[in-house]
Amino acid sequence: MDVLRPPLIRIGGRVYRKNLIQEQDFPHEEEEEDFCAGPGDCTDEPCDAFGVEETERGFQCRVEVPSPLYKYIIGKKGETKKRLETETRTSISIPKPGMEGEIVITGQHRSGVISARTRIDVLLDSFRKKQPFTHFLSFALNQPAIQEKFLQFKEEVLEKCSKDHGVSSSLFQNPAKLHLTLGTLVLLNEQEIQKACDLLQRCKEDFVDQITGGQPLTVEVAGVEYMNDDPAMTDVLYAKVHMKDGSDRLQMVADQLVERFVASGLMLKEWDRVKLHATVMNTLFRKDPTEERNNTMTGKSSFKERESFNGQNILKLFENFHFGEVQLDSVRLSQRFSSDASGYYATSGQL
């Protein structure tokens, strides 16, 4: 890290510096980091920037934090919490582990409470980004006709290409879980799940119905493509998806949904445009037959654990393979590592 140009973290329209610290390794202990909120430690923030209330004993601010993130504020042996309290001259009350509730910051000075709140926000933002995703926005592609063609594709690939390096039946997606992924989310409690569901409904009212005309989108699933640079060392093979009428309405819906979720803070921006694809083969599935057959995003999975396969013949022989047409009539907030009665991912909400 260049000490003269520290990384910037953007939270709620504000920009903060992340300061360089001396890192040490503590086996099996929680990670912790130091943060600085920038010049003046936020003493120049507006008084109501974080909903700071004046009480008989000074000032108070409440923060809604999912319980899985409490440990990052507490730190190893409580050191992070103690340091925050000492440096900001505040008292920080945290609910017991596993109990959902509010973190309460109290102090004699408004500036100290604001500084503690700011540092907690930056701390939580950093560690939230390290959490594996829990949910994702998806279009289901598991209609019976698509599943049947997918199984035909699998059978023909194994018949014609099984001698190619790395090709085996364990690479293929579960046909009941074929889908398009629009974006992934880290939702750590019921309140955050509900917030995502509510936002999904607002998106329907604000622009989805306008783009689709309130009608299902007819798309064609045809052809295969690979993710990486060398087809001889393929990790992900996907089916291509496009609107049957040649329009870009599906792309518009996907891009605007992701843009709205990113703006709300529920999703991280990764690409300028959503890459519309349906994973059909993935080397992550080989590692463990019970591994989540989700999409190319893998949480904490290590690239070193993947064994690539030679996809050259598959790409050549199945370049124009037609998986079929499908009517897309709903976007789902799907839960990772789950299944419903149809075999698809359990749905927390949909539009």
Short mmCIF file of C-alpha atoms in Angstrom, two decimals:
data_model
loop_
_atom_site.label_atom_id
_atom_site.label_comp_id
_atom_site.label_asym_id
_atom_site.label_seq_id
_atom_site.Cartn_x
_atom_site.Cartn_y
_atom_site.Cartn_z
CA MET A 1 0.00 0.00 0.00
CA ASP A 2 1.25 3.51 -0.88
CA VAL A 3 1.02 5.43 2.42
CA LEU A 4 0.57 8.66 0.47
CA ARG A 5 -2.35 7.19 -1.46
CA PRO A 6 -4.33 4.96 0.92
CA PRO A 7 -7.34 3.02 -0.41
CA LEU A 8 -10.66 4.85 -0.31
CA ILE A 9 -13.87 3.30 0.99
CA ARG A 10 -17.25 4.73 -0.05
CA ILE A 11 -20.16 4.38 2.37
CA GLY A 12 -23.47 6.15 2.04
CA GLY A 13 -22.16 8.85 -0.25
CA ARG A 14 -19.13 9.57 1.95
CA VAL A 15 -15.51 8.72 1.19
CA TYR A 16 -13.15 7.48 3.91
CA ARG A 17 -9.45 6.61 3.97
CA LYS A 18 -8.32 3.18 5.12
CA ASN A 19 -5.03 3.64 6.95
CA LEU A 20 -2.02 1.34 6.81
CA ILE A 21 -1.55 -0.85 9.88
CA GLN A 22 1.07 -3.31 11.04
CA GLU A 23 -0.43 -6.72 10.38
CA GLN A 24 0.25 -9.74 12.59
CA ASP A 25 -0.87 -13.33 12.30
CA PHE A 26 -3.02 -14.71 15.12
CA PRO A 27 -3.90 -18.37 14.45
CA HIS A 28 -7.62 -19.10 14.75
CA GLU A 29 -8.41 -15.59 15.93
CA GLU A 30 -10.81 -13.11 14.38
CA GLU A 31 -9.41 -10.55 11.99
CA GLU A 32 -9.38 -6.91 12.95
CA GLU A 33 -8.34 -3.73 11.23
CA ASP A 34 -7.81 -0.09 12.13
CA PHE A 35 -9.61 2.62 10.26
CA CYS A 36 -9.53 6.37 10.16
CA ALA A 37 -12.58 8.31 9.13
CA GLY A 38 -10.56 11.10 7.60
CA PRO A 39 -9.67 14.62 8.62
CA GLY A 40 -11.18 15.75 11.88
CA ASP A 41 -12.57 12.32 12.76
CA CYS A 42 -15.96 13.45 11.49
CA THR A 43 -16.27 16.34 13.97
CA ASP A 44 -17.51 18.38 11.04
CA GLU A 45 -20.33 15.96 10.22
CA PRO A 46 -23.83 17.43 10.49
CA CYS A 47 -25.32 16.75 13.93
CA ASP A 48 -28.05 14.50 12.57
CA ALA A 49 -25.86 12.66 10.05
CA PHE A 50 -26.26 9.38 11.96
CA GLY A 51 -29.36 10.15 14.01
CA VAL A 52 -27.41 11.18 17.11
CA GLU A 53 -29.79 11.90 20.00
CA GLU A 54 -29.12 14.11 22.98
CA THR A 55 -29.86 12.44 26.32
CA GLU A 56 -29.64 13.42 29.97
CA ARG A 57 -26.13 11.94 30.12
CA GLY A 58 -24.80 13.18 26.80
CA PHE A 59 -25.38 11.77 23.33
CA GLN A 60 -26.47 8.44 21.88
CA CYS A 61 -26.57 6.72 18.47
CA ARG A 62 -28.14 3.37 17.54
CA VAL A 63 -26.82 1.14 14.76
CA GLU A 64 -28.63 -1.84 13.23
CA VAL A 65 -26.03 -4.58 12.74
CA PRO A 66 -26.64 -8.26 11.85
CA SER A 67 -25.49 -10.53 14.68
CA PRO A 68 -22.90 -12.41 12.54
CA LEU A 69 -20.93 -9.15 12.32
CA TYR A 70 -20.78 -8.41 16.08
CA LYS A 71 -17.50 -10.29 16.40
CA TYR A 72 -15.73 -7.86 14.09
CA ILE A 73 -16.64 -4.93 16.32
CA ILE A 74 -15.66 -6.84 19.46
CA GLY A 75 -12.38 -8.09 18.00
CA LYS A 76 -9.86 -10.52 19.45
CA LYS A 77 -10.39 -10.66 23.23
CA GLY A 78 -12.51 -7.53 22.98
CA GLU A 79 -9.57 -5.41 21.84
CA THR A 80 -11.29 -3.69 18.89
CA LYS A 81 -14.24 -2.57 21.01
CA LYS A 82 -11.97 -1.35 23.80
CA ARG A 83 -9.81 0.61 21.38
CA LEU A 84 -12.84 2.23 19.72
CA GLU A 85 -14.22 3.23 23.13
CA THR A 86 -10.90 4.62 24.32
CA GLU A 87 -10.07 6.58 21.18
CA THR A 88 -13.56 8.08 20.76
CA ARG A 89 -14.33 8.40 24.50
CA THR A 90 -17.57 6.52 24.12
CA SER A 91 -19.26 3.42 25.47
CA ILE A 92 -20.40 0.78 22.95
CA SER A 93 -23.13 -1.67 23.95
CA ILE A 94 -23.43 -4.80 21.79
CA PRO A 95 -26.21 -7.45 22.05
CA LYS A 96 -25.28 -10.94 23.14
CA PRO A 97 -23.99 -13.29 20.39
CA GLY A 98 -26.81 -14.70 18.29
CA MET A 99 -29.31 -12.09 19.41
CA GLU A 100 -30.50 -9.57 16.83
CA GLY A 101 -30.64 -6.01 18.05
CA GLU A 102 -29.06 -2.59 17.91
CA ILE A 103 -25.56 -1.54 18.86
CA VAL A 104 -25.81 1.54 21.06
CA ILE A 105 -23.03 4.15 21.19
CA THR A 106 -23.12 6.65 24.05
CA GLY A 107 -20.75 9.46 24.97
CA GLN A 108 -20.39 12.88 26.56
CA HIS A 109 -19.58 14.55 23.26
CA ARG A 110 -21.50 14.42 20.00
CA SER A 111 -18.27 14.39 17.98
CA GLY A 112 -17.06 11.28 19.82
CA VAL A 113 -20.30 9.41 19.15
CA ILE A 114 -20.19 10.37 15.47
CA SER A 115 -16.55 9.30 15.22
CA ALA A 116 -17.31 5.90 16.81
CA ARG A 117 -20.30 5.39 14.50
CA THR A 118 -18.24 6.27 11.43
CA ARG A 119 -15.45 3.88 12.36
CA ILE A 120 -17.91 1.08 13.06
CA ASP A 121 -19.53 1.63 9.65
CA VAL A 122 -16.17 1.44 7.87
CA LEU A 123 -15.18 -1.63 9.89
CA LEU A 124 -18.42 -3.44 9.07
CA ASP A 125 -18.25 -2.49 5.39
CA SER A 126 -14.79 -4.02 5.13
CA PHE A 127 -15.74 -7.32 6.75
CA ARG A 128 -19.11 -7.60 5.01
CA LYS A 129 -17.22 -7.69 1.71
CA LYS A 130 -15.36 -10.77 2.95
CA GLN A 131 -18.52 -12.76 3.67
CA PRO A 132 -19.54 -15.45 1.15
CA PHE A 133 -22.77 -14.55 -0.60
CA THR A 134 -26.00 -15.94 0.83
CA HIS A 135 -28.56 -15.02 -1.86
CA PHE A 136 -28.69 -14.11 -5.53
CA LEU A 137 -31.13 -12.62 -8.02
CA SER A 138 -32.01 -15.19 -10.65
CA PHE A 139 -34.21 -16.14 -13.57
CA ALA A 140 -35.10 -19.85 -13.43
CA LEU A 141 -34.29 -21.86 -16.57
CA ASN A 142 -35.41 -25.22 -15.22
CA GLN A 143 -38.56 -25.66 -17.31
CA PRO A 144 -39.09 -29.32 -18.33
CA ALA A 145 -38.26 -28.76 -22.02
CA ILE A 146 -34.98 -27.00 -21.14
CA GLN A 147 -34.05 -29.71 -18.65
CA GLU A 148 -34.68 -32.40 -21.27
CA LYS A 149 -32.45 -30.67 -23.83
CA PHE A 150 -29.78 -30.11 -21.19
CA LEU A 151 -29.73 -33.83 -20.34
CA GLN A 152 -29.42 -34.55 -24.07
CA PHE A 153 -26.48 -32.12 -24.21
CA LYS A 154 -24.85 -33.85 -21.24
CA GLU A 155 -25.32 -37.30 -22.77
CA GLU A 156 -23.87 -36.26 -26.13
CA VAL A 157 -20.90 -34.47 -24.55
CA LEU A 158 -20.01 -37.56 -22.51
CA GLU A 159 -20.46 -39.77 -25.57
CA LYS A 160 -18.30 -37.67 -27.90
CA CYS A 161 -15.83 -35.90 -25.60
CA SER A 162 -15.33 -38.11 -22.53
CA LYS A 163 -11.74 -38.86 -23.60
CA ASP A 164 -10.83 -35.17 -23.57
CA HIS A 165 -8.76 -34.16 -20.56
CA GLY A 166 -10.83 -33.52 -17.44
CA VAL A 167 -14.27 -34.13 -18.95
CA SER A 168 -16.55 -36.16 -16.66
CA SER A 169 -20.18 -36.34 -15.58
CA SER A 170 -19.42 -34.55 -12.30
CA LEU A 171 -18.86 -31.26 -14.15
CA PHE A 172 -22.49 -30.76 -15.16
CA GLN A 173 -25.04 -28.50 -13.52
CA ASN A 174 -28.04 -29.99 -11.73
CA PRO A 175 -30.79 -29.62 -14.39
CA ALA A 176 -33.37 -28.61 -11.76
CA LYS A 177 -31.18 -25.62 -10.87
CA LEU A 178 -30.45 -24.21 -14.32
CA HIS A 179 -30.68 -20.44 -14.06
CA LEU A 180 -29.43 -17.00 -15.00
CA THR A 181 -27.68 -15.16 -12.19
CA LEU A 182 -28.04 -11.38 -12.21
CA GLY A 183 -26.07 -10.61 -9.06
CA THR A 184 -25.19 -11.92 -5.61
CA LEU A 185 -25.99 -10.55 -2.15
CA VAL A 186 -24.83 -10.98 1.43
CA LEU A 187 -28.00 -10.93 3.56
CA LEU A 188 -27.22 -11.77 7.18
CA ASN A 189 -30.59 -11.57 8.94
CA GLU A 190 -34.32 -11.51 8.29
CA GLN A 191 -34.39 -7.70 8.24
CA GLU A 192 -31.90 -7.57 5.37
CA ILE A 193 -33.78 -10.28 3.46
CA GLN A 194 -37.00 -8.28 3.84
CA LYS A 195 -35.23 -5.12 2.69
CA ALA A 196 -34.12 -6.94 -0.48
CA CYS A 197 -37.64 -8.29 -1.07
CA ASP A 198 -39.15 -4.82 -0.67
CA LEU A 199 -36.61 -3.33 -3.08
CA LEU A 200 -37.39 -6.04 -5.63
CA GLN A 201 -41.06 -5.06 -5.55
CA ARG A 202 -40.24 -1.38 -5.95
CA CYS A 203 -38.13 -2.24 -8.99
CA LYS A 204 -41.14 -3.97 -10.53
CA GLU A 205 -43.22 -0.84 -10.08
CA ASP A 206 -40.49 1.62 -11.07
CA PHE A 207 -39.15 0.11 -14.29
CA VAL A 208 -39.51 -3.66 -14.81
CA ASP A 209 -43.16 -3.54 -15.88
CA GLN A 210 -42.40 -0.59 -18.14
CA ILE A 211 -39.59 -2.45 -19.92
CA THR A 212 -41.44 -5.75 -20.25
CA GLY A 213 -44.90 -4.32 -20.86
CA GLY A 214 -46.07 -6.53 -18.00
CA GLN A 215 -45.53 -9.61 -20.20
CA PRO A 216 -43.06 -12.53 -19.87
CA LEU A 217 -39.82 -12.22 -21.85
CA THR A 218 -39.36 -14.93 -24.48
CA VAL A 219 -35.70 -15.91 -24.61
CA GLU A 220 -33.73 -18.47 -26.57
CA VAL A 221 -31.03 -20.57 -24.93
CA ALA A 222 -28.61 -21.67 -27.64
CA GLY A 223 -24.89 -22.16 -28.14
CA VAL A 224 -22.10 -22.56 -25.61
CA GLU A 225 -19.18 -20.36 -24.61
CA TYR A 226 -16.36 -20.47 -22.06
CA MET A 227 -15.26 -18.02 -19.36
CA ASN A 228 -11.47 -18.03 -19.43
CA ASP A 229 -8.87 -17.29 -22.12
CA ASP A 230 -7.80 -20.82 -23.12
CA PRO A 231 -10.49 -23.31 -24.23
CA ALA A 232 -8.03 -26.14 -23.56
CA MET A 233 -8.07 -25.10 -19.88
CA THR A 234 -11.76 -24.42 -19.29
CA ASP A 235 -13.28 -23.99 -15.84
CA VAL A 236 -16.77 -22.74 -16.71
CA LEU A 237 -18.82 -23.52 -19.80
CA TYR A 238 -22.11 -21.70 -20.17
CA ALA A 239 -25.11 -21.58 -22.48
CA LYS A 240 -25.78 -18.27 -24.21
CA VAL A 241 -29.12 -16.53 -23.71
CA HIS A 242 -30.73 -13.85 -25.85
CA MET A 243 -34.15 -12.35 -26.50
CA LYS A 244 -36.00 -14.14 -29.29
CA ASP A 245 -37.19 -10.82 -30.75
CA GLY A 246 -33.61 -9.52 -30.90
CA SER A 247 -34.26 -6.69 -28.43
CA ASP A 248 -32.12 -5.83 -25.42
CA ARG A 249 -35.00 -5.82 -22.93
CA LEU A 250 -33.61 -8.70 -20.87
CA GLN A 251 -30.24 -6.93 -20.63
CA MET A 252 -32.00 -3.70 -19.63
CA VAL A 253 -33.93 -5.41 -16.84
CA ALA A 254 -30.80 -7.14 -15.55
CA ASP A 255 -28.61 -4.01 -15.65
CA GLN A 256 -31.18 -1.75 -14.01
CA LEU A 257 -31.95 -4.29 -11.26
CA VAL A 258 -28.27 -4.60 -10.40
CA GLU A 259 -27.82 -0.83 -10.55
CA ARG A 260 -30.69 -0.33 -8.09
CA PHE A 261 -29.44 -3.02 -5.70
CA VAL A 262 -25.90 -1.62 -5.80
CA ALA A 263 -27.21 1.89 -5.05
CA SER A 264 -29.10 0.50 -2.02
CA GLY A 265 -25.90 -1.04 -0.60
CA LEU A 266 -27.29 -4.58 -0.83
CA MET A 267 -25.03 -5.61 -3.71
CA LEU A 268 -21.45 -4.84 -4.77
CA LYS A 269 -20.80 -3.54 -8.27
CA GLU A 270 -18.59 -5.94 -10.22
CA TRP A 271 -19.19 -5.28 -13.90
CA ASP A 272 -20.50 -2.42 -16.00
CA ARG A 273 -23.05 -4.80 -17.52
CA VAL A 274 -24.55 -8.07 -16.32
CA LYS A 275 -23.14 -11.02 -18.26
CA LEU A 276 -26.20 -13.05 -19.17
CA HIS A 277 -25.24 -16.71 -19.09
CA ALA A 278 -26.45 -20.08 -17.81
CA THR A 279 -23.70 -22.26 -16.37
CA VAL A 280 -23.88 -25.83 -17.70
CA MET A 281 -20.42 -27.13 -16.71
CA ASN A 282 -18.20 -25.94 -13.87
CA THR A 283 -15.01 -27.47 -12.46
CA LEU A 284 -16.09 -26.45 -8.96
CA PHE A 285 -18.69 -29.21 -9.16
CA ARG A 286 -15.91 -31.78 -9.60
CA LYS A 287 -14.30 -30.91 -6.27
CA ASP A 288 -17.28 -32.17 -4.31
CA PRO A 289 -20.36 -33.86 -5.80
CA THR A 290 -22.49 -32.08 -3.16
CA GLU A 291 -20.95 -28.69 -3.93
CA GLU A 292 -23.43 -25.91 -4.61
CA ARG A 293 -24.08 -25.84 -8.36
CA ASN A 294 -24.76 -22.13 -8.35
CA ASN A 295 -22.74 -19.99 -10.70
CA THR A 296 -19.22 -18.82 -11.39
CA MET A 297 -19.02 -16.88 -8.13
CA THR A 298 -17.65 -19.15 -5.45
CA GLY A 299 -17.34 -17.37 -2.13
CA LYS A 300 -14.09 -18.55 -0.57
CA SER A 301 -13.36 -21.44 -2.93
CA SER A 302 -9.73 -21.54 -4.02
CA PHE A 303 -8.73 -21.53 -7.67
CA LYS A 304 -5.94 -24.00 -6.81
CA GLU A 305 -8.57 -26.64 -6.01
CA ARG A 306 -9.98 -26.57 -9.56
CA GLU A 307 -8.94 -29.03 -12.25
CA SER A 308 -9.62 -27.50 -15.65
CA PHE A 309 -10.95 -29.51 -18.57
CA ASN A 310 -10.26 -29.35 -22.29
CA GLY A 311 -13.36 -27.76 -23.80
CA GLN A 312 -12.11 -27.35 -27.38
CA ASN A 313 -14.10 -30.23 -28.87
CA ILE A 314 -17.23 -29.38 -26.88
CA LEU A 315 -17.10 -25.80 -28.15
CA LYS A 316 -16.63 -27.00 -31.72
CA LEU A 317 -19.27 -29.74 -31.69
CA PHE A 318 -21.91 -27.90 -29.68
CA GLU A 319 -21.31 -24.35 -30.84
CA ASN A 320 -24.95 -24.01 -31.96
CA PHE A 321 -26.64 -26.52 -29.66
CA HIS A 322 -30.25 -25.43 -29.09
CA PHE A 323 -31.43 -25.84 -25.50
CA GLY A 324 -34.84 -24.34 -26.28
CA GLU A 325 -37.02 -21.32 -25.64
CA VAL A 326 -38.33 -20.20 -22.28
CA GLN A 327 -40.72 -17.58 -20.92
CA LEU A 328 -39.09 -15.52 -18.16
CA ASP A 329 -41.87 -14.18 -15.98
CA SER A 330 -40.24 -13.55 -12.60
CA VAL A 331 -36.99 -12.50 -10.97
CA ARG A 332 -36.33 -14.44 -7.78
CA LEU A 333 -34.36 -13.68 -4.66
CA SER A 334 -32.86 -17.16 -4.39
CA GLN A 335 -31.22 -18.63 -1.32
CA ARG A 336 -27.86 -20.28 -1.78
CA PHE A 337 -27.42 -23.91 -0.65
CA SER A 338 -31.16 -24.60 -0.67
CA SER A 339 -33.86 -26.42 -2.63
CA ASP A 340 -37.61 -26.12 -2.93
CA ALA A 341 -40.13 -28.80 -3.87
CA SER A 342 -39.24 -28.49 -7.58
CA GLY A 343 -35.53 -28.92 -6.93
CA TYR A 344 -34.83 -25.24 -7.66
CA TYR A 345 -33.39 -22.88 -5.06
CA ALA A 346 -35.68 -21.80 -2.23
CA THR A 347 -37.13 -18.37 -2.96
CA SER A 348 -37.11 -15.60 -0.36
CA GLY A 349 -39.00 -13.20 -2.62
CA GLN A 350 -39.80 -12.53 -6.27
CA LEU A 351 -41.34 -10.05 -8.70
#
